[in-house]
PDB file of C-alpha atoms in Angstrom:
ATOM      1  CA  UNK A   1      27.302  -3.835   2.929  1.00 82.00           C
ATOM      2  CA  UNK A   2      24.114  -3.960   4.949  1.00 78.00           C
ATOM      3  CA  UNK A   3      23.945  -7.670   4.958  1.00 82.00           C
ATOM      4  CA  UNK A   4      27.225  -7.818   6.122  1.00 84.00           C
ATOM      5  CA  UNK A   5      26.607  -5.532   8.787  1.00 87.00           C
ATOM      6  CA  UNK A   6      23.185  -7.581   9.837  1.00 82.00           C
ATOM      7  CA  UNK A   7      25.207 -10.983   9.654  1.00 88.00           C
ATOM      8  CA  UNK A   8      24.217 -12.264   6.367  1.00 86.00           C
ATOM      9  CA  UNK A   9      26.912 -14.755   5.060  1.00 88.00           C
ATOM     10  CA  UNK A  10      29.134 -14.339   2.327  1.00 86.00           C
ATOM     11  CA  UNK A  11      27.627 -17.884   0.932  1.00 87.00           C
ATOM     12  CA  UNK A  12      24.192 -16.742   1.020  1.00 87.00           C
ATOM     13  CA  UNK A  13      22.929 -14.527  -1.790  1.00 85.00           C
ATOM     14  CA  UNK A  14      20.890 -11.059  -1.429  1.00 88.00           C
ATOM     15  CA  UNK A  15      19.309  -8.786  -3.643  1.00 88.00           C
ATOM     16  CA  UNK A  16      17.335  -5.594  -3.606  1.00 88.00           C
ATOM     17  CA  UNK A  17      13.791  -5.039  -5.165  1.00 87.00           C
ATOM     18  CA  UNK A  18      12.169  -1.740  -5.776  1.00 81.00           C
ATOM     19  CA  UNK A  19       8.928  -1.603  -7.057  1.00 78.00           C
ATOM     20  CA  UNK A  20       7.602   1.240  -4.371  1.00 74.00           C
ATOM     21  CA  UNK A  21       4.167  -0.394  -3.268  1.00 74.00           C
ATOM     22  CA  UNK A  22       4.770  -3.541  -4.585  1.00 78.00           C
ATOM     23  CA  UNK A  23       8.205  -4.249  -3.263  1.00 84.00           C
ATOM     24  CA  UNK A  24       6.730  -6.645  -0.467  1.00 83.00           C
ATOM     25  CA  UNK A  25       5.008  -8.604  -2.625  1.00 83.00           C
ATOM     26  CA  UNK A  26       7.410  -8.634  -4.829  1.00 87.00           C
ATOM     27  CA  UNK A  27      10.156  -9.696  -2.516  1.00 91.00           C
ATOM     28  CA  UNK A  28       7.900 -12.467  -1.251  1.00 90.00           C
ATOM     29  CA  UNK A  29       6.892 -13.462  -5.038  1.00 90.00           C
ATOM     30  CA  UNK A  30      10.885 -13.975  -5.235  1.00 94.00           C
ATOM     31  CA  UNK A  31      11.386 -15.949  -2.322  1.00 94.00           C
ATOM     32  CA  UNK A  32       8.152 -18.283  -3.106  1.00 93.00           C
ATOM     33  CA  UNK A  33       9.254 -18.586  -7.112  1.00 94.00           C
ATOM     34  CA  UNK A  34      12.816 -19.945  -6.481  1.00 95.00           C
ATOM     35  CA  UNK A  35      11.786 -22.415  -3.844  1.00 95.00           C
ATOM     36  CA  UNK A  36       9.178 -23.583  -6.484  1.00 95.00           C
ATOM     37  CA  UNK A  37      12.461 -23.787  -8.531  1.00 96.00           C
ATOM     38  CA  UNK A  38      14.139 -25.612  -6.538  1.00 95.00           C
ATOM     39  CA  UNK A  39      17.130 -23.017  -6.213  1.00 94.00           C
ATOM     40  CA  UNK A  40      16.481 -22.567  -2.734  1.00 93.00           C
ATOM     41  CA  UNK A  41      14.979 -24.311  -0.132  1.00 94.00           C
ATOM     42  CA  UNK A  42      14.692 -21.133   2.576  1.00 93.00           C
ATOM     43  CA  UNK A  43      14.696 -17.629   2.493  1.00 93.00           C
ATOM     44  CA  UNK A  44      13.417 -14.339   3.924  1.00 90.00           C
ATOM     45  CA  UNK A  45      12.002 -11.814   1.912  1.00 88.00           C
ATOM     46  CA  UNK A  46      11.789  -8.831   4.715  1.00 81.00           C
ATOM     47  CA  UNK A  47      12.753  -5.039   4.496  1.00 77.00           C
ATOM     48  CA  UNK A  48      12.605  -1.802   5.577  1.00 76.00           C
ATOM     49  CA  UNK A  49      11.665   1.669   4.438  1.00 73.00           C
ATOM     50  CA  UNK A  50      12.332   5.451   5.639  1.00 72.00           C
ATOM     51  CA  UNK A  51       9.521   7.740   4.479  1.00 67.00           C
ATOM     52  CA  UNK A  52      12.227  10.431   5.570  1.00 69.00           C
ATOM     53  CA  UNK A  53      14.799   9.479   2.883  1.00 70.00           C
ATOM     54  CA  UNK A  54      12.795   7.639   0.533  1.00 66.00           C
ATOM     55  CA  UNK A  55       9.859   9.661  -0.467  1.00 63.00           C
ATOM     56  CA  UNK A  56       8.828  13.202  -2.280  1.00 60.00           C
ATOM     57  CA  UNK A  57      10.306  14.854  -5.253  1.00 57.00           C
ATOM     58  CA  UNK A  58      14.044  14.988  -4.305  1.00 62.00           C
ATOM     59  CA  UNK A  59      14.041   9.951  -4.896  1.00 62.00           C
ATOM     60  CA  UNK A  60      12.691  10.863  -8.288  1.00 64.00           C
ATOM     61  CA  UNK A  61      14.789   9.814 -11.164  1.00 67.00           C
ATOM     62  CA  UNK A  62      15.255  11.133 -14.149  1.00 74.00           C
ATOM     63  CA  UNK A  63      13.347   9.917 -17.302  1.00 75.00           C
ATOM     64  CA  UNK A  64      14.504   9.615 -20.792  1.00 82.00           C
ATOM     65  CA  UNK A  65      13.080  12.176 -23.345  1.00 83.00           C
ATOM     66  CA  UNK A  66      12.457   9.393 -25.747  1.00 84.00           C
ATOM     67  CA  UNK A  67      10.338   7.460 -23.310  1.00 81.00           C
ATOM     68  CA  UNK A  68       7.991   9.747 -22.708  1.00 78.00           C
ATOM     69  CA  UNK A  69       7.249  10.312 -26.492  1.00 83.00           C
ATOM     70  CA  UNK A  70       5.072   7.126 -25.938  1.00 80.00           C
ATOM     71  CA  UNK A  71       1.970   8.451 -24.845  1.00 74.00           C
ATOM     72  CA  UNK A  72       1.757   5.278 -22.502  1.00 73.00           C
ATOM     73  CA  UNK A  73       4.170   5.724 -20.664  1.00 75.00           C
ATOM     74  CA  UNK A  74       4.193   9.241 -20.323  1.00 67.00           C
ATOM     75  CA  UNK A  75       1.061   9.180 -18.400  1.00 69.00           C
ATOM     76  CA  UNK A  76       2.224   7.109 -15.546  1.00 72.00           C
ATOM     77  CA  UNK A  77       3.643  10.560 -14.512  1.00 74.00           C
ATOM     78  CA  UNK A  78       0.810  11.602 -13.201  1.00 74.00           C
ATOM     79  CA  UNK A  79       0.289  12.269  -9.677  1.00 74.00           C
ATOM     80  CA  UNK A  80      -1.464   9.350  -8.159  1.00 75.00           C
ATOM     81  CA  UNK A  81      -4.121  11.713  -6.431  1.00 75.00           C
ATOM     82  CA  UNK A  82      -4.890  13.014 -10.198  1.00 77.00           C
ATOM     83  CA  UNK A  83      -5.382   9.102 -11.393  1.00 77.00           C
ATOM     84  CA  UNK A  84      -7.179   8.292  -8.276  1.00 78.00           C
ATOM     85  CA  UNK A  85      -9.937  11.105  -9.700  1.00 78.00           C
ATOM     86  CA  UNK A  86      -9.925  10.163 -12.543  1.00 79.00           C
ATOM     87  CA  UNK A  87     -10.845   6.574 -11.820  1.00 77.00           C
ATOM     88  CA  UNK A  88     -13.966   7.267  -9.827  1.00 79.00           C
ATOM     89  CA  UNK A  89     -15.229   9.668 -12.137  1.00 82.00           C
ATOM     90  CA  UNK A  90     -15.224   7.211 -14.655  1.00 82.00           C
ATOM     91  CA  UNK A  91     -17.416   5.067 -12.249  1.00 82.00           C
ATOM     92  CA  UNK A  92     -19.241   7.493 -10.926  1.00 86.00           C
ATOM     93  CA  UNK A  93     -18.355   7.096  -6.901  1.00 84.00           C
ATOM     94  CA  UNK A  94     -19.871  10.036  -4.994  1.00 86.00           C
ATOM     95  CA  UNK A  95     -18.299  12.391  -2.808  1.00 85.00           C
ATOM     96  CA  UNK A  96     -20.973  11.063  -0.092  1.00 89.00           C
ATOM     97  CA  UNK A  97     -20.640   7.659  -0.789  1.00 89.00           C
ATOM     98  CA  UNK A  98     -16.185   7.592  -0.947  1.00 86.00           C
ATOM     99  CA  UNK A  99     -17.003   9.875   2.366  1.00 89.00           C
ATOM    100  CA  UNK A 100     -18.992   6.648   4.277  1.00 91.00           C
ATOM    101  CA  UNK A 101     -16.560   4.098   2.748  1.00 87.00           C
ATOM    102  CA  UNK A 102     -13.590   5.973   4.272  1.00 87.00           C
ATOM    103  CA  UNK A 103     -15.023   7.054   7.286  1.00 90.00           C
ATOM    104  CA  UNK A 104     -15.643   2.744   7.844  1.00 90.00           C
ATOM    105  CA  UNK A 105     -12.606   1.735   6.842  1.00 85.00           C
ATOM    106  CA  UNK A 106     -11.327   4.183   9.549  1.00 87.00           C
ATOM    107  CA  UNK A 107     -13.249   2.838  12.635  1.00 89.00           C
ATOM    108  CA  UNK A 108     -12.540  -0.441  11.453  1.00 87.00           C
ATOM    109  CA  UNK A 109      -9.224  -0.205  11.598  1.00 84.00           C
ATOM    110  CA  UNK A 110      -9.612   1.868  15.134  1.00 86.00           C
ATOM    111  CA  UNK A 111     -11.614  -1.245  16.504  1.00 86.00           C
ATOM    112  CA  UNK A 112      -8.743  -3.756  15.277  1.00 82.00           C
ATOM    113  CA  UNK A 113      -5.299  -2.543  15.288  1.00 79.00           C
ATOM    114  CA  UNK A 114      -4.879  -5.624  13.877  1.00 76.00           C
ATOM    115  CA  UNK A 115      -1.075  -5.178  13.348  1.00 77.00           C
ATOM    116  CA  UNK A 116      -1.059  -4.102  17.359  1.00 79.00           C
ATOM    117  CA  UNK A 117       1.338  -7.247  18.031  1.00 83.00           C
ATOM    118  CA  UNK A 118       3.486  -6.549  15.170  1.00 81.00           C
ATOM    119  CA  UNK A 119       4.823  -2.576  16.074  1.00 82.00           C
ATOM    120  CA  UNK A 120       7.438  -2.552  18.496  1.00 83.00           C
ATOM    121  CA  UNK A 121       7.656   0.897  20.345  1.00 85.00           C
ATOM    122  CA  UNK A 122      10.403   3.639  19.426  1.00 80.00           C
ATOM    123  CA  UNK A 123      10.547   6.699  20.767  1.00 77.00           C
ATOM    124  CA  UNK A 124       9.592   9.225  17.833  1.00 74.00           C
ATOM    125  CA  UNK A 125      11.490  12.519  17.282  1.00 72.00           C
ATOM    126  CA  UNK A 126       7.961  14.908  17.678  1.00 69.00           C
ATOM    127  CA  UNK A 127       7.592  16.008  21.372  1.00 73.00           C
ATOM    128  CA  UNK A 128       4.010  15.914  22.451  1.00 73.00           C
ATOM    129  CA  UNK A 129       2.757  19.830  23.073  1.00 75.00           C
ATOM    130  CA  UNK A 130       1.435  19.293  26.227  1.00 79.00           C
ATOM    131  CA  UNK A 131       3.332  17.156  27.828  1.00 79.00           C
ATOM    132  CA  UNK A 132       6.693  18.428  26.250  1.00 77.00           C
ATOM    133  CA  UNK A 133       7.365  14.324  26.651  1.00 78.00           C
ATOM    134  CA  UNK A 134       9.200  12.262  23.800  1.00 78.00           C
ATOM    135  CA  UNK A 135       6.304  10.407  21.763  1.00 78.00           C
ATOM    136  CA  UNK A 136       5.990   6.732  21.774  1.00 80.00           C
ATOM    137  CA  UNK A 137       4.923   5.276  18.942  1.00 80.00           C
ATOM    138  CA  UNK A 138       3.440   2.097  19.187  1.00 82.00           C
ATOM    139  CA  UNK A 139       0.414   2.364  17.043  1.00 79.00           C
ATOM    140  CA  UNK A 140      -0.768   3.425  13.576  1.00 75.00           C
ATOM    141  CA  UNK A 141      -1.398   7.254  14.748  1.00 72.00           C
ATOM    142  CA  UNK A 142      -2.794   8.017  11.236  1.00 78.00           C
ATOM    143  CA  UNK A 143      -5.744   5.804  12.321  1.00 82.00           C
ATOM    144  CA  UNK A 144      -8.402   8.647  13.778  1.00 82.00           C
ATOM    145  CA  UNK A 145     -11.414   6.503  15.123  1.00 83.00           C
ATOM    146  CA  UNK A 146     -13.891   9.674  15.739  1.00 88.00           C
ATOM    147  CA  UNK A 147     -13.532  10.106  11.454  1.00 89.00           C
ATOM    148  CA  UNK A 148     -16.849   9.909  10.731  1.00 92.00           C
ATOM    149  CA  UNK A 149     -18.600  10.658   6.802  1.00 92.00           C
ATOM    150  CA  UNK A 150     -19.830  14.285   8.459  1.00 93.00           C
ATOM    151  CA  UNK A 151     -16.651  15.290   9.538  1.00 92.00           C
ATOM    152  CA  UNK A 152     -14.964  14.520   6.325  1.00 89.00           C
ATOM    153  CA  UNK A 153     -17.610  15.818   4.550  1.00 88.00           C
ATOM    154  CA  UNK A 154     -16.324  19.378   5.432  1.00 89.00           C
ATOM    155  CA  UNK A 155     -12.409  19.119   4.394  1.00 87.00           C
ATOM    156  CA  UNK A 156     -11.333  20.773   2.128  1.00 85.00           C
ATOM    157  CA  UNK A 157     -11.418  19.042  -1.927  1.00 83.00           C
ATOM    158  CA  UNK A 158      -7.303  18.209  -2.930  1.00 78.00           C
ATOM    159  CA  UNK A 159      -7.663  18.052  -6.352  1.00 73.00           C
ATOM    160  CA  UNK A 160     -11.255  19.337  -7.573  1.00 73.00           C
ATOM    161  CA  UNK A 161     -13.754  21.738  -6.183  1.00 74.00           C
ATOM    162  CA  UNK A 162     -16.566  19.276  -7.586  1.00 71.00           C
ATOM    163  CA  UNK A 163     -14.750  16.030  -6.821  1.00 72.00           C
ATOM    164  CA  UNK A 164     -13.824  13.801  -4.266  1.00 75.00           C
ATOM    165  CA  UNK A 165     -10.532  13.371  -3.053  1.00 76.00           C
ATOM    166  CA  UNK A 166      -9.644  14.963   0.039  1.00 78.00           C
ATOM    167  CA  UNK A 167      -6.677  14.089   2.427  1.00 75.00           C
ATOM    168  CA  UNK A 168      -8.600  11.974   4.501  1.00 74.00           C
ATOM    169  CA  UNK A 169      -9.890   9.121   1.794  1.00 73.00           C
ATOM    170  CA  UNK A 170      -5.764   8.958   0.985  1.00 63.00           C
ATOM    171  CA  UNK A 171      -3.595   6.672   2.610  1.00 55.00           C
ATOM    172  CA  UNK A 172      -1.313   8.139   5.413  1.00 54.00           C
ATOM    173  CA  UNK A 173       2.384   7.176   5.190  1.00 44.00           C
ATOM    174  CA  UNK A 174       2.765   4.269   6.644  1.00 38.00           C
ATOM    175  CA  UNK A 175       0.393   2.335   4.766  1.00 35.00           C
ATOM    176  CA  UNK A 176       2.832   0.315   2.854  1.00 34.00           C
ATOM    177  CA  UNK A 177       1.537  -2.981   2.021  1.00 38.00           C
ATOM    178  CA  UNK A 178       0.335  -4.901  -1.261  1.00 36.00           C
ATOM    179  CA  UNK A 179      -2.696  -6.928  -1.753  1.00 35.00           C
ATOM    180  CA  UNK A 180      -3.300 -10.662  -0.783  1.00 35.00           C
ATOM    181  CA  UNK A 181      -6.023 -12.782  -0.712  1.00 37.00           C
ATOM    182  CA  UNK A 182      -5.735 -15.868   2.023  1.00 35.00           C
ATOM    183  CA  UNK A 183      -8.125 -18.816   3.341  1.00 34.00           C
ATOM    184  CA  UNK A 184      -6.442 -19.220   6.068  1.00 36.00           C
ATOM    185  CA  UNK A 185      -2.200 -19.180   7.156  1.00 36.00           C
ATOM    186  CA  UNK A 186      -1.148 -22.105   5.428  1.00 38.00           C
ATOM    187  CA  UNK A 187      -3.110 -21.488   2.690  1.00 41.00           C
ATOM    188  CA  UNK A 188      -2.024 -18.036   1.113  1.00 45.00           C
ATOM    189  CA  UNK A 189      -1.937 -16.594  -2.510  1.00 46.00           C
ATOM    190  CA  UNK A 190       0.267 -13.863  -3.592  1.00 48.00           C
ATOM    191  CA  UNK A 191       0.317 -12.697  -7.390  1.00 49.00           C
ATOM    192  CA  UNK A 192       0.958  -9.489  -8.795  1.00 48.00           C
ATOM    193  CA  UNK A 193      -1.085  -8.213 -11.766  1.00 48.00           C
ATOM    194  CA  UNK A 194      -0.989  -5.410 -13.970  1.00 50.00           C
ATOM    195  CA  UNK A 195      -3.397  -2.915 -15.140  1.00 52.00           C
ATOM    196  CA  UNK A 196      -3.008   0.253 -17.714  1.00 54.00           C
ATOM    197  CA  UNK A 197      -2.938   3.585 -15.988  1.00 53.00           C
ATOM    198  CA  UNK A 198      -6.872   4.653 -16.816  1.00 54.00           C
ATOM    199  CA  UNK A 199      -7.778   1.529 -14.585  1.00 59.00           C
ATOM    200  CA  UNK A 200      -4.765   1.793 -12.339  1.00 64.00           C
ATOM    201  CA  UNK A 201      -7.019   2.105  -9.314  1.00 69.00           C
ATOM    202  CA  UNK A 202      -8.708  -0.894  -9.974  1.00 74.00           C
ATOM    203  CA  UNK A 203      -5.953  -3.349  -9.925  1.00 76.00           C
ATOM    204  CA  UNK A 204      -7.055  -5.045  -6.798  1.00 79.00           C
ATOM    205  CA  UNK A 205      -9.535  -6.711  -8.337  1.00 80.00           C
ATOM    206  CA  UNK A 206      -7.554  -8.163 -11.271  1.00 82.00           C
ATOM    207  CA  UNK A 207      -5.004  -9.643  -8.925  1.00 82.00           C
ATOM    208  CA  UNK A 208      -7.480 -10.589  -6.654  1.00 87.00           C
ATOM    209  CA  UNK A 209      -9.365 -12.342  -9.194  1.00 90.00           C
ATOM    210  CA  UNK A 210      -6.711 -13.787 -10.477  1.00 89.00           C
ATOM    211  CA  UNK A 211      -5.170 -15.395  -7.133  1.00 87.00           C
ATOM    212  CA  UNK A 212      -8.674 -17.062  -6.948  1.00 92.00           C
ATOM    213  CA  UNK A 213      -8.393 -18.435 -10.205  1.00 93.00           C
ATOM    214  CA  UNK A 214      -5.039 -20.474  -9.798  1.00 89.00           C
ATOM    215  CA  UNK A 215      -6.333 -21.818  -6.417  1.00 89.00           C
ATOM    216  CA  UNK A 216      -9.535 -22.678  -7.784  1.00 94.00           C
ATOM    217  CA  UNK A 217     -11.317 -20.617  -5.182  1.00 94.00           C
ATOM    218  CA  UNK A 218     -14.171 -18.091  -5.277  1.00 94.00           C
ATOM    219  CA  UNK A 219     -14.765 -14.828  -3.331  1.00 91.00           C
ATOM    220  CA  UNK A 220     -17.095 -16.704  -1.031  1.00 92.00           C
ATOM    221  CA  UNK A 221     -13.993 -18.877  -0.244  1.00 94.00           C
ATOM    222  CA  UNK A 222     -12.349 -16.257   1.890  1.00 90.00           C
ATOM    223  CA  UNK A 223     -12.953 -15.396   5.212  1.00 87.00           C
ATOM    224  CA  UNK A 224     -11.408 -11.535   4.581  1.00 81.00           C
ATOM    225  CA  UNK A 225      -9.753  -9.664   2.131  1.00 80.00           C
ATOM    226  CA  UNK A 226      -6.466  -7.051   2.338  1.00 73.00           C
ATOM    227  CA  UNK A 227      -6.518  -4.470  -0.116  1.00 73.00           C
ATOM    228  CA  UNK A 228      -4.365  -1.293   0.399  1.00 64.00           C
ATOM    229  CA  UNK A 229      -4.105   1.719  -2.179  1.00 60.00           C
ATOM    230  CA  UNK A 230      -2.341   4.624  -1.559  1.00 60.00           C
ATOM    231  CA  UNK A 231      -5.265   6.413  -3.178  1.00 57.00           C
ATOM    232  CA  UNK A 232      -8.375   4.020  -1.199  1.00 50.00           C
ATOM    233  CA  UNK A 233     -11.122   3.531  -4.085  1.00 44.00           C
TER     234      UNK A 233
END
């Protein structure tokens, strides 16, 4: 119905992928994989998501009773802040030191707005107090660039007094992309990979890895890396 509506023809085929954080790359995984087959020789793999209809407890689906007998599979239940702990306890990241990596990756992505060119401007629902004026949004306005490791040094713990995780060092909703590794536009690497739920945070690194591997590259081959987590590690 929605292609219909945007124009798509009836001859051309569509399809839907859901894999939350991964959906991107998997659409473009899709596209890439049957032009390698030869079943295509263009397509677009694009969407779009609203955090207002697609996100909290209400799009959760129900999961079979016999599924979660498999201790496996049960655990992928949990929370991601609670996994996200979990992780850098097991390596042993500080509070101070996830405090100085967030706080960078925060004026880093003040000093960029590398996806400046790529927003177009809507007027937003919220009215700005002062003014009592429509917002504009036309920026990431989860990105604060006065963040700094003192200042989140004094919010308040989410998950564990002696921990680490605050709501700061998480991803604000519209971070929505999946990892890639590229040398340069027309060279660009895109491959999923898998890790079990202990080592969930780390997946990055397999993929990334991985990518390198096929293209017979090494981490000194590329210029910068992408790496988004909803849970930053």
């Amino acid at each position: 119905m929605a292609s219909l509506h945007a124009g798509v023809p009836v001859k051309s085929s569509i399809n839907t992928v859901n894999t939350r954080c991964l959906s991107g790359l998997s659409a473009i995984t899709q596209i890439a994989n049957e032009i390698k087959a030869g079943q295509i020789e263009i397509g677009i793999g694009a969407g779009v998501e609203s955090m207002t209809n697609g996100c909290g407890s209400g799009t959760m689906a129900s999961v079979s009773n016999k599924v979660l007998t498999n201790p496996g599979a049960e655990g992928w239940l949990l929370p991601m802040g609670i996994t996200s702990k979990n992780f850098i306890a097991s390596y042993n990241v500080t509070h101070v030191t996830n405090n100085a990596f967030a706080a960078r990756c925060f004026q880093n992505a003040a000093a960029t707005q590398k996806f400046k060119d790529e927003i177009v401007p809507m007027g937003a629902k919220p009215v700005d107090p002062k003014t009592e004026e429509k917002v504009l949004a036309e920026s990431d306005d989860g990105i604060r660039d006065s963040v700094t490791p003192e200042s989140l040094g004094k919010l308040t713990l989410a998950f564990k007094k002696d921990g680490s995780r605050h709501a700061r060092d998480a991803a604000v909703l519209f971070t929505k992309r999946s990892v890639s590794a590229s040398l340069s536009s027309a060279r660009l690497s895109l491959v999923p990979s898998l890790v079990s739920l202990p080592r969930s945070g780390v997946g990055p690194a397999y993929a990334i890895s991985r990518a390198l591997g096929l293209l017979g590259l090494s981490l000194k081959d590329i210029d910068s890396y992408e790496i988004d987590e909803a849970f930053a590690n």
